[in-house]
């Protein structure tokens, strides 16, 4: 194991023990020698977020994602840091980018719900335009996925449920469309 990797390993061990100042010093030492070290950029960004300095952690987490875009945890922690920095829409944009790159999972869905709740909004106009475009282009599988994402993220907004019903109906899945329509009319409050 190289000296850089030994230092990175020691930093991580200190981080896990809660010796955050020492861990930060060691992470920074590694990054001086190897600025593109993805794991160390990620870990330093997480440490800074944990210590209440998410703005300082953002560039490190962004570097980690850019270095290894296939690493799901990097995306989650980057979006979480952006959310901690008070930018819920920015976090949602990062999550959407991760989804476009194929990242899936409950942790990502839960983070998106948290970000949407912090934004205290519904789907963006761009999301609705994209969903409408997919529907009218007969790309119903993609439109269904988008409508389901909206209903999961903003279950109180009728627009997602109505779009889902329309997509299911267009696919000939009438019983499901009726069920969604019933859900819209009985349990969803429109704002």
Coordinates of C-alpha atoms in Angstrom, one line a residue:
X1 CA 0.0 0.0 0.0
X2 CA 1.4 3.4 -1.0
X3 CA 2.0 6.2 1.6
X4 CA -1.0 8.1 0.1
X5 CA -3.3 5.1 0.6
X6 CA -2.0 4.5 4.1
X7 CA -2.7 8.2 5.0
X8 CA -6.2 7.9 3.5
X9 CA -6.8 4.8 5.4
X10 CA -5.7 6.4 8.7
X11 CA -7.9 9.4 8.0
X12 CA -10.9 7.2 7.4
X13 CA -10.2 5.3 10.7
X14 CA -10.0 8.6 12.6
X15 CA -13.2 9.8 10.9
X16 CA -15.0 6.6 12.0
X17 CA -13.8 7.1 15.5
X18 CA -15.1 10.7 15.6
X19 CA -11.6 12.2 15.6
X20 CA -12.8 14.7 13.0
X21 CA -10.1 17.4 13.2
X22 CA -7.3 14.8 12.8
X23 CA -9.2 13.1 10.0
X24 CA -9.7 16.4 8.1
X25 CA -6.0 17.2 8.4
X26 CA -5.1 13.8 6.9
X27 CA -7.7 14.0 4.2
X28 CA -6.2 17.4 3.2
X29 CA -2.7 16.0 3.2
X30 CA -3.8 13.3 0.8
X31 CA -5.5 15.8 -1.5
X32 CA -2.4 18.0 -1.6
X33 CA -0.5 15.0 -3.1
X34 CA -3.4 13.6 -5.1
X35 CA -6.2 16.2 -5.7
X36 CA -8.3 13.9 -7.7
X37 CA -8.5 11.1 -5.1
X38 CA -12.2 10.3 -5.3
X39 CA -12.7 8.5 -2.0
X40 CA -10.8 11.2 -0.1
X41 CA -12.7 14.0 -1.8
X42 CA -15.9 12.2 -0.9
X43 CA -14.9 11.5 2.7
X44 CA -13.7 15.1 3.3
X45 CA -17.0 16.5 1.8
X46 CA -19.0 14.2 4.1
X47 CA -16.9 15.2 7.1
X48 CA -17.5 18.9 6.4
X49 CA -21.2 18.3 6.0
X50 CA -21.3 16.4 9.3
X51 CA -19.5 19.3 11.1
X52 CA -22.1 21.9 9.8
X53 CA -20.0 23.2 6.9
X54 CA -21.9 21.9 3.9
X55 CA -20.9 24.8 1.7
X56 CA -17.3 23.9 2.3
X57 CA -18.0 20.2 1.5
X58 CA -19.7 20.8 -1.8
X59 CA -16.6 21.1 -4.0
X60 CA -15.1 17.9 -2.6
X61 CA -18.3 15.9 -3.1
X62 CA -18.7 17.3 -6.6
X63 CA -15.1 16.3 -7.4
X64 CA -15.8 12.7 -6.2
X65 CA -19.0 12.5 -8.4
X66 CA -17.1 13.8 -11.4
X67 CA -14.2 11.4 -10.8
X68 CA -16.4 8.3 -10.4
X69 CA -19.9 9.0 -11.8
X70 CA -20.9 5.4 -11.4
X71 CA -20.5 5.4 -7.6
X72 CA -24.1 5.8 -6.2
X73 CA -23.1 6.8 -2.7
X74 CA -21.1 9.7 -4.0
X75 CA -24.3 11.0 -5.7
X76 CA -26.4 10.5 -2.5
X77 CA -23.9 12.3 -0.3
X78 CA -23.5 15.1 -2.8
X79 CA -27.3 15.7 -3.1
X80 CA -27.6 15.4 0.7
X81 CA -24.8 18.1 1.1
X82 CA -26.6 20.4 -1.3
X83 CA -29.8 19.9 0.7
X84 CA -27.9 20.6 3.9
X85 CA -26.6 23.8 2.3
X86 CA -30.2 25.0 1.9
X87 CA -30.7 24.3 -1.8
X88 CA -33.5 21.7 -2.0
X89 CA -34.1 22.3 -5.7
X90 CA -30.4 21.9 -6.4
X91 CA -30.5 18.6 -4.5
X92 CA -33.5 17.5 -6.6
X93 CA -31.6 18.3 -9.8
X94 CA -28.6 16.2 -8.7
X95 CA -30.9 13.4 -7.8
X96 CA -32.6 13.6 -11.2
X97 CA -29.2 13.6 -12.8
X98 CA -28.3 10.5 -10.9
X99 CA -31.5 8.8 -11.9
X100 CA -30.8 9.6 -15.6
X101 CA -27.5 7.9 -15.1
X102 CA -29.2 4.8 -13.9
X103 CA -29.0 5.1 -10.1
X104 CA -32.0 3.7 -8.3
X105 CA -33.0 2.7 -4.8
X106 CA -34.9 3.5 -1.7
X107 CA -32.2 5.8 -0.3
X108 CA -32.4 7.9 -3.4
X109 CA -36.2 8.0 -3.3
X110 CA -36.2 9.0 0.4
X111 CA -33.7 11.7 -0.2
X112 CA -35.8 13.1 -3.1
X113 CA -38.9 13.1 -0.9
X114 CA -36.9 15.0 1.8
X115 CA -35.6 17.5 -0.7
X116 CA -39.1 18.0 -2.2
X117 CA -40.5 18.5 1.3
X118 CA -37.9 21.1 2.1
X119 CA -38.7 22.9 -1.2
X120 CA -42.3 22.8 -0.2
X121 CA -43.4 22.8 -3.8
X122 CA -44.7 20.5 -6.4
X123 CA -43.2 19.4 -9.7
X124 CA -41.4 22.1 -11.7
X125 CA -42.8 23.5 -14.9
X126 CA -40.0 21.8 -16.8
X127 CA -40.9 18.4 -15.2
X128 CA -44.5 18.8 -16.3
X129 CA -43.5 19.9 -19.8
X130 CA -41.2 16.9 -20.1
X131 CA -44.0 14.6 -18.9
X132 CA -46.5 16.1 -21.3
X133 CA -44.0 15.8 -24.2
X134 CA -43.4 12.1 -23.4
X135 CA -47.1 11.4 -23.3
X136 CA -47.8 13.1 -26.6
X137 CA -44.8 11.4 -28.2
X138 CA -46.3 8.1 -27.2
X139 CA -43.4 7.3 -25.0
X140 CA -45.7 5.9 -22.4
X141 CA -43.3 3.8 -20.4
X142 CA -41.1 6.8 -19.8
X143 CA -44.1 9.0 -19.1
X144 CA -45.4 6.4 -16.6
X145 CA -42.0 6.5 -14.8
X146 CA -42.1 10.3 -14.6
X147 CA -45.7 10.4 -13.4
X148 CA -44.9 7.8 -10.7
X149 CA -41.9 9.8 -9.6
X150 CA -44.1 12.9 -9.3
X151 CA -46.8 10.9 -7.3
X152 CA -44.1 9.5 -5.0
X153 CA -42.4 12.8 -4.4
X154 CA -45.5 15.0 -4.2
X155 CA -48.4 12.7 -3.4
X156 CA -50.6 15.6 -2.5
X157 CA -50.5 17.1 -6.0
X158 CA -53.3 15.9 -8.2
X159 CA -51.3 16.6 -11.4
X160 CA -49.1 13.6 -11.0
X161 CA -52.0 11.3 -10.3
X162 CA -54.0 12.6 -13.3
X163 CA -51.0 12.2 -15.5
X164 CA -50.5 8.6 -14.2
X165 CA -54.1 7.8 -14.9
X166 CA -53.9 9.2 -18.4
X167 CA -50.7 7.3 -19.2
X168 CA -52.2 4.0 -17.8
X169 CA -55.3 4.6 -19.8
X170 CA -53.3 5.2 -23.0
X171 CA -51.6 1.9 -22.4
X172 CA -54.9 0.1 -22.2
X173 CA -54.5 -0.5 -18.5
X174 CA -58.0 0.8 -17.6
X175 CA -58.5 -0.9 -14.3
X176 CA -55.2 0.6 -13.0
X177 CA -56.2 4.0 -14.5
X178 CA -59.6 3.9 -12.7
X179 CA -57.9 2.9 -9.4
X180 CA -55.5 5.9 -9.8
X181 CA -58.4 8.2 -10.7
X182 CA -60.3 7.0 -7.6
X183 CA -57.2 7.7 -5.5
X184 CA -57.0 11.2 -7.0
X185 CA -60.6 12.1 -6.2
X186 CA -60.8 10.6 -2.7
X187 CA -57.5 11.1 -1.0
X188 CA -55.5 13.8 -2.7
X189 CA -56.0 17.4 -1.8
X190 CA -55.3 19.9 -4.5
X191 CA -53.4 23.0 -3.6

